[in-house]
Amino acid sequence: MKKAAIFILLITFLIGCQQENFLAQQIEKRDTQQDYKEEPESFVQVEEEDKEQAEQVNEEEQENEQTEEKKDDTLTVVDNPDSVSLVVNKQRKLPDGYEPDDLVEANVPYYAAEGDPKRLIRQVAAGALEDLFAAAKEDGLELVAVSGYRSYDRQKQIYENNVETKGQDHADKFSAKPGTSEHQTGLAMDVASAALVAVLEQSFIETEEGQWLEDHAHEHGFIIRYPEGKEAITGYSYEPWHLRYVGKETATEIYQAQVTLEEFFGLYP
Ligand SMILES: [Zn+2]
């Protein structure tokens, strides 16, 4: 009888420990996720995750070097990397090691610290970005530039780091291959609300700043590059914060026709 009572006590104690342990793990997990969101570098990663599409999922089972090579072979290398009309996406990559030769910092509020390459944008788009920020300010809205230029090497580092730490499948799922990120063109800038600077999420469109960009970006030569409901065409989920410079005329035509860059340039059947 006594033995049985001790046994029951012991079991109760062990279950209690496990639950505590489970709770501790949950809390730790939540904290890690929060840190992840607050850490500035996560802007890159949050977006990488958004960029994940299902295209590779079916191929994962048979993944080996062969299929990888085949996939790379199907990528077109763009022949106009310096044009403001270029189109880079999951099928169209920049030439290996491409780096724009006119990167500058625009005179706008930045989230990244001074000297960070994320503050860079091509000269041809910098003035337009300044005009855009000034126009928003006139309407009483404070924007902040979060992430612009990302080098081939940086993208390669992100991708390879993901392969190393999380495996090939995960890396292919959650990070863009070097050469295929629009941020490498120097014509893209992720923009957020200054008050909600840590938010590069789809809910950005529910803020006044997000809505303002949707309505006015084209007046300054920018488009919302990855619009809602066009994932099948662009290859990316809706990103209301990701602006791409194409020039006023093109931006206005794209805005009025409500098409993607791919459709505008006849790259989508
Ligand atoms: Zn972006």
Short mmCIF file of C-alpha atoms and ligand atoms in Angstrom, two decimals:
data_model
loop_
_atom_site.label_atom_id
_atom_site.label_comp_id
_atom_site.label_asym_id
_atom_site.label_seq_id
_atom_site.Cartn_x
_atom_site.Cartn_y
_atom_site.Cartn_z
CA MET A 1 0.00 0.00 0.00
CA LYS A 2 2.77 2.37 1.05
CA LYS A 3 4.74 1.50 -2.05
CA ALA A 4 1.76 2.25 -4.25
CA ALA A 5 1.28 5.64 -2.60
CA ILE A 6 4.95 6.54 -3.12
CA PHE A 7 4.70 5.40 -6.73
CA ILE A 8 1.66 7.62 -7.36
CA LEU A 9 3.40 10.57 -5.71
CA LEU A 10 6.46 10.02 -7.87
CA ILE A 11 4.38 9.88 -11.06
CA THR A 12 2.52 13.06 -10.11
CA PHE A 13 5.82 14.78 -9.43
CA LEU A 14 7.26 13.70 -12.80
CA ILE A 15 4.22 14.87 -14.75
CA GLY A 16 4.42 18.20 -12.94
CA CYS A 17 8.05 18.59 -13.99
CA GLN A 18 7.29 17.80 -17.57
CA GLN A 19 4.52 20.34 -17.74
CA GLU A 20 6.76 22.99 -16.26
CA ASN A 21 9.43 22.08 -18.71
CA PHE A 22 6.92 22.32 -21.55
CA LEU A 23 5.76 25.73 -20.37
CA ALA A 24 9.34 26.96 -20.13
CA GLN A 25 9.94 25.79 -23.67
CA GLN A 26 6.87 27.58 -24.92
CA ILE A 27 7.90 30.81 -23.23
CA GLU A 28 11.40 30.49 -24.58
CA LYS A 29 10.01 29.87 -28.05
CA ARG A 30 7.79 32.95 -27.83
CA ASP A 31 10.67 35.10 -26.64
CA THR A 32 12.84 33.87 -29.46
CA GLN A 33 10.16 34.75 -31.95
CA GLN A 34 9.79 38.20 -30.48
CA ASP A 35 13.52 38.80 -30.60
CA TYR A 36 13.47 37.63 -34.14
CA LYS A 37 10.92 40.29 -35.02
CA GLU A 38 12.66 43.09 -33.21
CA GLU A 39 16.11 42.34 -34.58
CA PRO A 40 16.67 44.65 -37.56
CA GLU A 41 18.35 41.93 -39.58
CA SER A 42 15.05 40.10 -39.47
CA PHE A 43 13.66 42.46 -42.05
CA VAL A 44 15.66 40.51 -44.55
CA GLN A 45 14.51 37.22 -43.15
CA VAL A 46 10.86 38.14 -42.77
CA GLU A 47 10.80 39.08 -46.37
CA GLU A 48 12.65 35.97 -47.42
CA GLU A 49 9.92 33.98 -45.77
CA ASP A 50 7.25 35.94 -47.54
CA LYS A 51 8.97 35.19 -50.76
CA GLU A 52 8.58 31.50 -50.33
CA GLN A 53 6.32 29.97 -52.88
CA ALA A 54 5.12 26.47 -53.49
CA GLU A 55 7.05 25.96 -56.69
CA GLN A 56 9.78 23.86 -55.14
CA VAL A 57 7.59 21.85 -52.83
CA ASN A 58 6.77 19.18 -55.37
CA GLU A 59 10.38 18.87 -56.38
CA GLU A 60 11.74 18.50 -52.90
CA GLU A 61 11.29 14.75 -52.71
CA GLN A 62 13.58 14.13 -55.61
CA GLU A 63 16.03 16.87 -54.84
CA ASN A 64 19.57 16.18 -55.91
CA GLU A 65 22.27 18.01 -57.83
CA GLN A 66 20.73 17.08 -61.13
CA THR A 67 17.35 18.65 -60.52
CA GLU A 68 19.08 21.65 -59.00
CA GLU A 69 21.12 22.14 -62.14
CA LYS A 70 18.09 21.75 -64.31
CA LYS A 71 16.27 24.40 -62.34
CA ASP A 72 19.21 26.77 -62.72
CA ASP A 73 19.37 26.08 -66.41
CA THR A 74 15.81 27.27 -66.80
CA LEU A 75 16.71 30.71 -65.42
CA THR A 76 17.10 33.46 -67.96
CA VAL A 77 19.95 35.89 -67.35
CA VAL A 78 18.67 39.42 -67.97
CA ASP A 79 20.61 41.36 -70.59
CA ASN A 80 19.59 44.84 -69.37
CA PRO A 81 20.59 44.89 -65.68
CA ASP A 82 21.12 48.68 -65.67
CA SER A 83 17.74 49.52 -67.22
CA VAL A 84 14.97 50.83 -64.95
CA SER A 85 12.70 48.57 -67.01
CA LEU A 86 14.46 45.32 -66.12
CA VAL A 87 12.46 42.42 -64.73
CA VAL A 88 14.07 40.12 -62.17
CA ASN A 89 12.08 37.25 -60.69
CA LYS A 90 12.31 33.51 -60.02
CA GLN A 91 12.76 32.82 -63.72
CA ARG A 92 14.98 35.79 -64.54
CA LYS A 93 18.24 36.46 -62.74
CA LEU A 94 20.88 39.17 -62.81
CA PRO A 95 24.29 38.34 -64.29
CA ASP A 96 26.50 36.69 -61.62
CA GLY A 97 28.10 39.27 -59.35
CA TYR A 98 26.13 42.19 -60.82
CA GLU A 99 26.51 45.41 -58.84
CA PRO A 100 25.00 48.77 -59.89
CA ASP A 101 27.66 51.48 -60.27
CA ASP A 102 25.48 54.42 -59.15
CA LEU A 103 24.40 53.44 -55.63
CA VAL A 104 23.79 56.37 -53.27
CA GLU A 105 22.00 57.16 -50.04
CA ALA A 106 18.80 59.14 -50.48
CA ASN A 107 18.01 62.02 -48.18
CA VAL A 108 15.23 60.23 -46.30
CA PRO A 109 14.85 58.78 -42.79
CA TYR A 110 16.43 55.33 -42.57
CA TYR A 111 15.93 52.48 -40.18
CA ALA A 112 19.38 50.97 -40.70
CA ALA A 113 22.43 52.55 -39.08
CA GLU A 114 24.71 54.84 -41.04
CA GLY A 115 27.00 53.01 -43.41
CA ASP A 116 24.65 50.04 -43.80
CA PRO A 117 24.29 49.05 -47.47
CA LYS A 118 20.54 48.68 -46.90
CA ARG A 119 20.42 52.48 -47.14
CA LEU A 120 21.60 52.40 -50.74
CA ILE A 121 19.50 52.88 -53.84
CA ARG A 122 20.48 53.71 -57.40
CA GLN A 123 21.00 57.40 -58.14
CA VAL A 124 18.30 57.27 -60.81
CA ALA A 125 15.73 56.37 -58.12
CA ALA A 126 17.08 58.33 -55.15
CA GLY A 127 15.53 61.70 -56.06
CA ALA A 128 12.20 60.00 -56.71
CA LEU A 129 12.35 58.36 -53.28
CA GLU A 130 13.01 61.76 -51.70
CA ASP A 131 10.02 63.25 -53.57
CA LEU A 132 7.84 60.36 -52.42
CA PHE A 133 8.81 60.83 -48.78
CA ALA A 134 8.29 64.61 -49.02
CA ALA A 135 4.82 64.17 -50.55
CA ALA A 136 3.84 61.75 -47.79
CA LYS A 137 5.07 64.22 -45.20
CA GLU A 138 2.93 66.96 -46.77
CA ASP A 139 -0.02 64.67 -46.20
CA GLY A 140 1.01 64.29 -42.58
CA LEU A 141 2.56 60.83 -42.86
CA GLU A 142 6.00 59.70 -41.69
CA LEU A 143 7.65 56.99 -43.72
CA VAL A 144 10.93 55.24 -43.03
CA ALA A 145 13.20 53.46 -45.53
CA VAL A 146 14.01 50.01 -44.21
CA SER A 147 15.82 47.95 -46.79
CA GLY A 148 17.19 48.86 -50.19
CA TYR A 149 20.25 47.44 -51.89
CA ARG A 150 21.35 43.91 -51.10
CA SER A 151 24.51 42.63 -52.76
CA TYR A 152 24.95 39.33 -54.57
CA ASP A 153 27.40 38.30 -51.85
CA ARG A 154 24.99 39.21 -49.06
CA GLN A 155 22.18 37.26 -50.69
CA LYS A 156 24.57 34.35 -51.25
CA GLN A 157 25.55 34.52 -47.58
CA ILE A 158 21.90 34.45 -46.45
CA TYR A 159 21.13 31.56 -48.77
CA GLU A 160 24.21 29.50 -47.88
CA ASN A 161 23.79 30.18 -44.20
CA ASN A 162 20.27 28.82 -44.46
CA VAL A 163 21.54 25.74 -46.30
CA GLU A 164 24.16 25.18 -43.59
CA THR A 165 21.95 25.69 -40.57
CA LYS A 166 18.58 24.51 -41.80
CA GLY A 167 19.26 22.28 -44.76
CA GLN A 168 18.86 22.59 -48.50
CA ASP A 169 15.09 22.12 -48.52
CA HIS A 170 14.50 24.84 -45.98
CA ALA A 171 16.93 27.21 -47.71
CA ASP A 172 15.19 26.76 -51.04
CA LYS A 173 11.89 27.38 -49.34
CA PHE A 174 12.78 30.42 -47.31
CA SER A 175 15.48 32.35 -49.12
CA ALA A 176 15.92 33.71 -52.63
CA LYS A 177 18.83 32.39 -54.63
CA PRO A 178 21.59 34.94 -55.24
CA GLY A 179 20.92 36.88 -58.41
CA THR A 180 17.14 36.55 -58.19
CA SER A 181 16.41 39.16 -55.49
CA GLU A 182 15.05 42.46 -56.76
CA HIS A 183 16.97 44.19 -53.98
CA GLN A 184 20.18 43.45 -55.88
CA THR A 185 19.05 45.73 -58.72
CA GLY A 186 19.34 48.82 -56.48
CA LEU A 187 15.88 49.87 -57.65
CA ALA A 188 13.90 48.44 -54.73
CA MET A 189 13.21 49.88 -51.30
CA ASP A 190 11.15 48.42 -48.48
CA VAL A 191 9.26 51.24 -46.80
CA ALA A 192 7.44 51.22 -43.47
CA SER A 193 5.48 53.56 -41.26
CA ALA A 194 7.87 55.42 -38.97
CA ALA A 195 5.54 54.77 -36.01
CA LEU A 196 5.36 51.04 -36.72
CA VAL A 197 8.84 50.54 -37.98
CA ALA A 198 9.10 46.87 -37.12
CA VAL A 199 6.18 46.00 -39.34
CA LEU A 200 7.01 44.62 -42.75
CA GLU A 201 3.89 42.56 -42.89
CA GLN A 202 0.79 42.45 -45.01
CA SER A 203 -1.07 44.35 -42.29
CA PHE A 204 0.98 47.39 -43.37
CA ILE A 205 -1.76 48.04 -45.94
CA GLU A 206 -4.14 48.70 -43.04
CA THR A 207 -2.03 51.65 -41.91
CA GLU A 208 -2.49 55.13 -43.37
CA GLU A 209 1.06 55.01 -44.69
CA GLY A 210 0.49 51.69 -46.43
CA GLN A 211 -2.69 52.92 -48.05
CA TRP A 212 -1.03 56.16 -49.08
CA LEU A 213 1.76 54.26 -50.83
CA GLU A 214 -0.77 52.11 -52.63
CA ASP A 215 -2.50 55.25 -53.93
CA HIS A 216 0.46 57.56 -54.57
CA ALA A 217 3.68 55.59 -55.16
CA HIS A 218 3.18 55.71 -58.96
CA GLU A 219 3.08 59.53 -58.93
CA HIS A 220 6.75 59.38 -58.00
CA GLY A 221 7.80 56.55 -60.28
CA PHE A 222 7.38 53.55 -57.96
CA ILE A 223 5.12 50.52 -58.14
CA ILE A 224 3.97 48.06 -55.49
CA ARG A 225 5.98 45.27 -57.07
CA TYR A 226 4.18 42.31 -55.48
CA PRO A 227 0.47 43.17 -55.46
CA GLU A 228 -2.24 41.22 -53.71
CA GLY A 229 -3.69 38.29 -55.60
CA LYS A 230 -0.88 38.18 -58.20
CA GLU A 231 1.29 35.59 -56.51
CA ALA A 232 0.97 33.18 -59.42
CA ILE A 233 2.43 35.81 -61.76
CA THR A 234 5.09 37.50 -59.63
CA GLY A 235 6.07 34.38 -57.68
CA TYR A 236 5.81 36.34 -54.42
CA SER A 237 3.18 36.90 -51.77
CA TYR A 238 1.63 40.33 -51.37
CA GLU A 239 4.23 42.83 -50.12
CA PRO A 240 2.61 46.25 -49.64
CA TRP A 241 5.96 47.63 -48.39
CA HIS A 242 8.17 46.66 -51.33
CA LEU A 243 8.56 49.53 -53.79
CA ARG A 244 10.29 49.22 -57.12
CA TYR A 245 11.37 52.21 -59.18
CA VAL A 246 10.38 52.06 -62.87
CA GLY A 247 9.94 55.78 -63.70
CA LYS A 248 6.78 57.91 -63.59
CA GLU A 249 5.40 57.02 -66.99
CA THR A 250 5.68 53.25 -66.59
CA ALA A 251 4.55 53.37 -62.96
CA THR A 252 1.44 55.34 -63.88
CA GLU A 253 0.54 53.00 -66.74
CA ILE A 254 1.02 49.97 -64.49
CA TYR A 255 -1.05 51.59 -61.74
CA GLN A 256 -3.89 52.48 -64.10
CA ALA A 257 -3.97 49.10 -65.81
CA GLN A 258 -3.58 47.31 -62.44
CA VAL A 259 -1.10 44.85 -63.86
CA THR A 260 2.18 43.39 -62.68
CA LEU A 261 5.59 44.25 -64.11
CA GLU A 262 5.62 40.83 -65.76
CA GLU A 263 2.31 41.44 -67.49
CA PHE A 264 3.25 44.97 -68.48
CA PHE A 265 6.35 43.75 -70.30
CA GLY A 266 4.59 40.75 -71.82
CA LEU A 267 6.56 38.21 -69.80
CA TYR A 268 3.49 36.41 -68.56
CA PRO A 269 1.45 34.44 -71.06
ZN ZN B 1 11.63 44.16 -50.53
#
